[in-house]
Coordinates of N, CA and C and ligand atoms in Angstrom, one line a residue:
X686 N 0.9 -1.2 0.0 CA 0.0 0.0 0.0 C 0.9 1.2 0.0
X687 N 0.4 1.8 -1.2 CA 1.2 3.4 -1.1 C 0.8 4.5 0.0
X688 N 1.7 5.3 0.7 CA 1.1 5.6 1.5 C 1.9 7.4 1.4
X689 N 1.0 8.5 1.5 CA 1.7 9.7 1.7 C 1.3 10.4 2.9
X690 N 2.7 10.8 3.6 CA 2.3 12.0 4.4 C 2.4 13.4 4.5
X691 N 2.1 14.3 5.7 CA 2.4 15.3 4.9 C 1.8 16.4 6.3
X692 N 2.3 16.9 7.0 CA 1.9 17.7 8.4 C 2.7 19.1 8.4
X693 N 2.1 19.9 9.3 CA 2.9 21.4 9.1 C 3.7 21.5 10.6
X694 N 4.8 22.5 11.3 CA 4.8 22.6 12.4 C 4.1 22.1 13.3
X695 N 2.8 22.2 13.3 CA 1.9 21.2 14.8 C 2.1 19.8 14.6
X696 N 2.0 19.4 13.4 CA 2.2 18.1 13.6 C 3.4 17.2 13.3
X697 N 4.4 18.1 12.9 CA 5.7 17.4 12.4 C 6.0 15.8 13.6
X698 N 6.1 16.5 14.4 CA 6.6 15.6 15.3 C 6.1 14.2 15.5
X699 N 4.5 14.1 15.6 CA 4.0 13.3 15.6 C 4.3 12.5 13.6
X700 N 4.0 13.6 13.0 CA 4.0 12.6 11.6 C 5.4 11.6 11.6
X701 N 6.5 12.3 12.1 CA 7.7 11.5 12.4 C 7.2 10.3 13.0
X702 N 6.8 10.2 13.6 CA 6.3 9.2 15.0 C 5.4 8.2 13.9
X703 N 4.8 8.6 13.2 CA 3.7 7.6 12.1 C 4.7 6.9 11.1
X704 N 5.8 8.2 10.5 CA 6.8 7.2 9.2 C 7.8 6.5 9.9
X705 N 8.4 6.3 10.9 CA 8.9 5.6 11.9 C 8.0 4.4 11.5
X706 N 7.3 4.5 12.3 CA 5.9 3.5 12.6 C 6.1 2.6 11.2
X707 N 5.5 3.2 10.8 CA 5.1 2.5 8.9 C 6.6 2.0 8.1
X708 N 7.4 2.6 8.3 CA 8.4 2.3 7.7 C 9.2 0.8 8.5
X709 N 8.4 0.8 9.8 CA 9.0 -0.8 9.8 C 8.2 -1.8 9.6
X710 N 7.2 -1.7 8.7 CA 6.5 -2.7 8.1 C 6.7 -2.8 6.7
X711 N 6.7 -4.2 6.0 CA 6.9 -4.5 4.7 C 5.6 -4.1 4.0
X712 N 4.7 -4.1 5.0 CA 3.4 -3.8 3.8 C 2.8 -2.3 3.2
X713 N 3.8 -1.5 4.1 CA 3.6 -0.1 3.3 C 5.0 0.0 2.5
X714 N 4.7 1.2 1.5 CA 5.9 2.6 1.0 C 5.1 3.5 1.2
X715 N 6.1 4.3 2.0 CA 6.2 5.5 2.2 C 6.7 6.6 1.8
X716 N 5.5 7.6 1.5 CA 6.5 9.2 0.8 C 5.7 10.2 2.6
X717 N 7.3 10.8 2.0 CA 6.7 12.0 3.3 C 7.3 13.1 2.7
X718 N 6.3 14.0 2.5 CA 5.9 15.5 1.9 C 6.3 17.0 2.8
X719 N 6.9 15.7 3.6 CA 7.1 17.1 4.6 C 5.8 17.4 5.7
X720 N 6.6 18.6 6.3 CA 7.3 19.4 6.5 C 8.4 18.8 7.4
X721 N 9.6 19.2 7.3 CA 10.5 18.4 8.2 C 11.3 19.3 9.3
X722 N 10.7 20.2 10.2 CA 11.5 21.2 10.8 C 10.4 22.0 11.7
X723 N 10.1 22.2 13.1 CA 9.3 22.9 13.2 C 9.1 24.2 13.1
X724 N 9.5 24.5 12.3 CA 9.5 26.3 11.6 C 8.4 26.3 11.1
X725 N 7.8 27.9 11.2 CA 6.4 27.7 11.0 C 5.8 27.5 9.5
X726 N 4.8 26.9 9.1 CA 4.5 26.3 7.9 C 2.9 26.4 7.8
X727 N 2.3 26.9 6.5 CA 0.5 26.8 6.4 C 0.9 25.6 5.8
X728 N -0.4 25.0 6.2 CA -0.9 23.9 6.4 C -1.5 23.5 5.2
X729 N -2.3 24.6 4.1 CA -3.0 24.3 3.5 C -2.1 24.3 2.3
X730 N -0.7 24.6 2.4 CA 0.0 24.0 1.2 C 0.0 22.8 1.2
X731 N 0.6 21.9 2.2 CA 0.3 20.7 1.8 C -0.4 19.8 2.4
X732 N -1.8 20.3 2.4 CA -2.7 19.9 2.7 C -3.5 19.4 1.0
X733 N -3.4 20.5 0.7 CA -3.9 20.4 -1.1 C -2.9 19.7 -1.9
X734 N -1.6 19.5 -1.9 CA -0.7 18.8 -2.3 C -0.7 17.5 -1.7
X735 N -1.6 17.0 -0.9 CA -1.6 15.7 -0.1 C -3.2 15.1 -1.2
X736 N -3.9 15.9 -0.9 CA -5.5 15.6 -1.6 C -5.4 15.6 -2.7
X737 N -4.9 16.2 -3.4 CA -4.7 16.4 -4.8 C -3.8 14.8 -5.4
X738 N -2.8 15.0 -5.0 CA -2.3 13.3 -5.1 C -3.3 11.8 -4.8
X739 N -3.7 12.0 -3.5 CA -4.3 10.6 -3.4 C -6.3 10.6 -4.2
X740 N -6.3 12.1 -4.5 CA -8.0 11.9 -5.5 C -7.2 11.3 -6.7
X741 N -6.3 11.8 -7.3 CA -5.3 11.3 -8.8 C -5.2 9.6 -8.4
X742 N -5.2 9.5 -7.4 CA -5.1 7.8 -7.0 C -3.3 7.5 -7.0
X743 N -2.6 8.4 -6.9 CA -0.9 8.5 -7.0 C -0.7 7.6 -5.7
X744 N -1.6 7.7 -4.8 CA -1.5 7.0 -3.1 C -2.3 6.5 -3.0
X745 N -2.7 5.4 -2.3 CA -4.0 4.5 -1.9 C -4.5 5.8 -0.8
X746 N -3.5 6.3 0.2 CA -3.9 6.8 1.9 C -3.0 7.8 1.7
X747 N -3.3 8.7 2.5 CA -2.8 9.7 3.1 C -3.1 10.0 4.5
X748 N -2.1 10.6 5.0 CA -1.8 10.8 6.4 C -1.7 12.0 6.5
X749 N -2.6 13.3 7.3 CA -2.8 14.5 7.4 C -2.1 14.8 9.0
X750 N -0.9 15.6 9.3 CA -1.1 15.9 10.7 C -0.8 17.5 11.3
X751 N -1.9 18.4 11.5 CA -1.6 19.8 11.9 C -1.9 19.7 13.3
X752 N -1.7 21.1 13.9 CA -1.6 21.2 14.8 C -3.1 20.7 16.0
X753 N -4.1 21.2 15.3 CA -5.3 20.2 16.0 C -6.2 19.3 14.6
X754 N -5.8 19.1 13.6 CA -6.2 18.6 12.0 C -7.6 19.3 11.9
X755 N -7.8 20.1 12.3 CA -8.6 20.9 11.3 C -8.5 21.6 10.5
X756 N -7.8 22.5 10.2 CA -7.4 22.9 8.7 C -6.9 21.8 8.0
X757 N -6.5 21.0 8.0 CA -5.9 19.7 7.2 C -6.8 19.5 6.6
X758 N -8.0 19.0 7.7 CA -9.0 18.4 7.1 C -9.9 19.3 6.2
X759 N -9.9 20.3 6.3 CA -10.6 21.6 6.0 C -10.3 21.5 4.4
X760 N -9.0 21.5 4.1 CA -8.5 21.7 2.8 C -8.7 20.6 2.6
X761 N -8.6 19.3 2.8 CA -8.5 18.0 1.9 C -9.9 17.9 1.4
X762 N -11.1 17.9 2.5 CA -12.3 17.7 2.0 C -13.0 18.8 0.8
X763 N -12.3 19.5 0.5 CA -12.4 20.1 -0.8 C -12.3 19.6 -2.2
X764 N -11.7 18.4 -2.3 CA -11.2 17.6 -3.4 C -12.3 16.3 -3.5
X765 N -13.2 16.6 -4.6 CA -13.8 15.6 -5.0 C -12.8 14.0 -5.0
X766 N -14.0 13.2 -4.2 CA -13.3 11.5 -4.2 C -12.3 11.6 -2.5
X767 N -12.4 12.9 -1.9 CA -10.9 12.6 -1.2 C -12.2 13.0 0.5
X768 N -12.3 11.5 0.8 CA -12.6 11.7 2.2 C -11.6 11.9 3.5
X769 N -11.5 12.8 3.8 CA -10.8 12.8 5.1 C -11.1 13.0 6.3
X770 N -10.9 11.9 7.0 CA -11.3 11.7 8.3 C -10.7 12.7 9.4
X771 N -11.1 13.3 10.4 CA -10.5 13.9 11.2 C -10.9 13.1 12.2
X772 N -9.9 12.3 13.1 CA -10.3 10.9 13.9 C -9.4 11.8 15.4
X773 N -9.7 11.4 16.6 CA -9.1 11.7 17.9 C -9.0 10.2 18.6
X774 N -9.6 9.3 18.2 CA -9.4 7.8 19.4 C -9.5 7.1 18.1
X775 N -9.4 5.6 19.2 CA -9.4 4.1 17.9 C -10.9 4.3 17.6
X776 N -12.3 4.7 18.3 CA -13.5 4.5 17.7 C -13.4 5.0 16.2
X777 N -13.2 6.4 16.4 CA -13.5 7.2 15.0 C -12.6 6.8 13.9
X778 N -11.2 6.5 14.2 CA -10.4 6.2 13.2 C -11.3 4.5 12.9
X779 N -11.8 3.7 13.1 CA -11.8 2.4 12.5 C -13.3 2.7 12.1
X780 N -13.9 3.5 12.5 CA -15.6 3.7 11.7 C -15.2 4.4 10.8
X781 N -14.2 5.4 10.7 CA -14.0 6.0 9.2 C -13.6 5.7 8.2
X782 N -13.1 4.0 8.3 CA -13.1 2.6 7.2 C -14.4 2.0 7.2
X783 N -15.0 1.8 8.2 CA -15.8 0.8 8.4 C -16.8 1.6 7.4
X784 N -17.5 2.8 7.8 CA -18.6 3.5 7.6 C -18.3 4.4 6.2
X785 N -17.6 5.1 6.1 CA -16.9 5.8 5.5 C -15.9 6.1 4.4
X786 N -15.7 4.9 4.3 CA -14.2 4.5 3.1 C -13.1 5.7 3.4
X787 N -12.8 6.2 4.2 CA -12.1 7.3 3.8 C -10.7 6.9 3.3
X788 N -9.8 7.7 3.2 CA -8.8 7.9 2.1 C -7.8 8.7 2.6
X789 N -8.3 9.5 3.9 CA -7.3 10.4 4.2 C -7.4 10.5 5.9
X790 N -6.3 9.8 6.5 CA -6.5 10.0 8.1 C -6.0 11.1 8.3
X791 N -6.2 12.1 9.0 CA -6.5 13.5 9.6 C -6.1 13.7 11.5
X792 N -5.1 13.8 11.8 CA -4.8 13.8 13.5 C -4.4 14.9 13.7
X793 N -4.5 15.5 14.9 CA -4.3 17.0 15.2 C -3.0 16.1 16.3
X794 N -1.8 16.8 16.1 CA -0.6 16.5 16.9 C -0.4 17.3 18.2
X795 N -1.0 18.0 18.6 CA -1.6 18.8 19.8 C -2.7 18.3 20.7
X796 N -3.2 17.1 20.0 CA -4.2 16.6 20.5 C -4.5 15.2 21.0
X797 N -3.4 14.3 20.2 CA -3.6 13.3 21.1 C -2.6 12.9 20.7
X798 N -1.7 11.8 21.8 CA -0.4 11.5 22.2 C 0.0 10.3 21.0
X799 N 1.4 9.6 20.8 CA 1.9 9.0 20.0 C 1.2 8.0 20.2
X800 N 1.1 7.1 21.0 CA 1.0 6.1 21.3 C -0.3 5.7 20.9
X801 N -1.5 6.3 21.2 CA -3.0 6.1 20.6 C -3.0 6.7 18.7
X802 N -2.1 7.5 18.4 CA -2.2 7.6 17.3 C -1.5 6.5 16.6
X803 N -0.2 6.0 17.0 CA 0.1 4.9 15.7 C -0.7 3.9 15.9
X804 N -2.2 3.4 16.9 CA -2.9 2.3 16.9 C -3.5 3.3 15.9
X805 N -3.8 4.3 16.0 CA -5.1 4.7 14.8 C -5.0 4.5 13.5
X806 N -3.4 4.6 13.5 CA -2.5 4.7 12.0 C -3.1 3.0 11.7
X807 N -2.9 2.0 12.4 CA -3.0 0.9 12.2 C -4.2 0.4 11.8
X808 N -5.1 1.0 12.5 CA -6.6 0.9 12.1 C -7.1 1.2 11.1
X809 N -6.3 2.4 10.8 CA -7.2 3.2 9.3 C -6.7 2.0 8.3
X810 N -5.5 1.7 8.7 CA -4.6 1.5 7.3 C -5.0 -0.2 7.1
X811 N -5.5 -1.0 8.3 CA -6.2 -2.2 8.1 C -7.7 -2.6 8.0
X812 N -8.4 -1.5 8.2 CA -9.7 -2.0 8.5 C -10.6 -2.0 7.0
X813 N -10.7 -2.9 6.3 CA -12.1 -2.8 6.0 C -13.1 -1.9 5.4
X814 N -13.3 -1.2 4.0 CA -15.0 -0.7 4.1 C -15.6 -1.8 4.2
X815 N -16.8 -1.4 5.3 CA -18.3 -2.7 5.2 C -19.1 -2.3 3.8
X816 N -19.3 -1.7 3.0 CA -20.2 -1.5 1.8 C -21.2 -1.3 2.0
X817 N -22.1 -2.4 1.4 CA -23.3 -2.0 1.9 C -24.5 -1.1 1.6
X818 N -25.1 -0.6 2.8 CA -25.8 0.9 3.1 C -24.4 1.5 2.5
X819 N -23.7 1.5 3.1 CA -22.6 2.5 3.3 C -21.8 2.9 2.2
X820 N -22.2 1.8 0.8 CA -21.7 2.2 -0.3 C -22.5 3.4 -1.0
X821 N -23.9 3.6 -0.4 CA -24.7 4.0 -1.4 C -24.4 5.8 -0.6
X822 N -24.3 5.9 0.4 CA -23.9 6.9 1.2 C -22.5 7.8 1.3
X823 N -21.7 7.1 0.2 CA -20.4 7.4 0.7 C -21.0 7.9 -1.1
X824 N -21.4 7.2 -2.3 CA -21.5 7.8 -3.4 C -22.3 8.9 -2.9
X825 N -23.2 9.1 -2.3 CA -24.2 10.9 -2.2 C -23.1 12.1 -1.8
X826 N -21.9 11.2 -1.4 CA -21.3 12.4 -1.2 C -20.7 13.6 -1.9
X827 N -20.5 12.5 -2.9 CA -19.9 13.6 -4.0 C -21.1 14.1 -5.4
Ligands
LIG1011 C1 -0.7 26.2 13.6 O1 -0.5 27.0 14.6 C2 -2.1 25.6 13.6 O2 -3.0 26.6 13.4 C3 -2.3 24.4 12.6 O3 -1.3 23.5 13.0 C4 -3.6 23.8 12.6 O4 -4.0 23.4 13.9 C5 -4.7 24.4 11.9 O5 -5.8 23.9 11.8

């Protein structure tokens, strides 16, 4: 699974903490988009540079992390086909496969600690769309 990331100052740290993570598994490749330094950085550059790639289908996932991921998510859900989750626990990150198909995990690095976030990384990146209802709901979106 292709995987891109891509966070500003708030979340640098933590996105480190995710390509760490991922990069010791054989089942991903990883690109990381930056930002690599916490100097201060908008968000909404590569935040659109993140959505814009994985709607093109260049990435299966993407990985969003600003300072609380709402502008992340702000800009990504602007791109037809590009759902992005804004998740804070394991509930929301595995219902936003389950329910949702999404495409783009969204974490505010201000907001919740490493340790619950690379389970969430885990979750997005394993779980499952159920279909379903949920296929026919996920097409009204766009
Ligand atoms: C940067 O200070 C902060 O505004 C940004 O990381 C993010 O939280 C925006 O939504």
């Amino acid at each position: 699974m292709d995987i891109v990331l891509g966070s500003d100052h708030g979340g640098v740290d933590l996105k480190e903490a995710c390509k760490a993570h991922l990069e010791g598994s054989p089942d991903y490749r990883v690109t990381d988009w930056g930002v690599f330094s916490v100097d201060s950085a908008d968000y909404p550059e590569i935040a659109h540079r993140v959505a814009q790639a994985v709607a093109k289908a260049e990435f299966d996932r993407g990985i969003l992390i600003c300072g609380t991921g709402l502008g992340m998510s702000m800009v990504a859900n602007r791109y037809k086909g590009i759902r992005a989750a804004l998740c804070h626990n394991l509930f929301t990150a595995r219902m936003s496969r389950l329910h949702n198909d999404a495409n783009i995990l969204v974490m505010g690095g201000r907001v919740i600690g490493a340790g619950q976030a690379l389970e969430m990384v885990d979750l997005f990146l394993k779980t499952p769309f159920e279909g379903g209802r949920h296929q026919r709901r996920v097409e009204q979106i766009d």
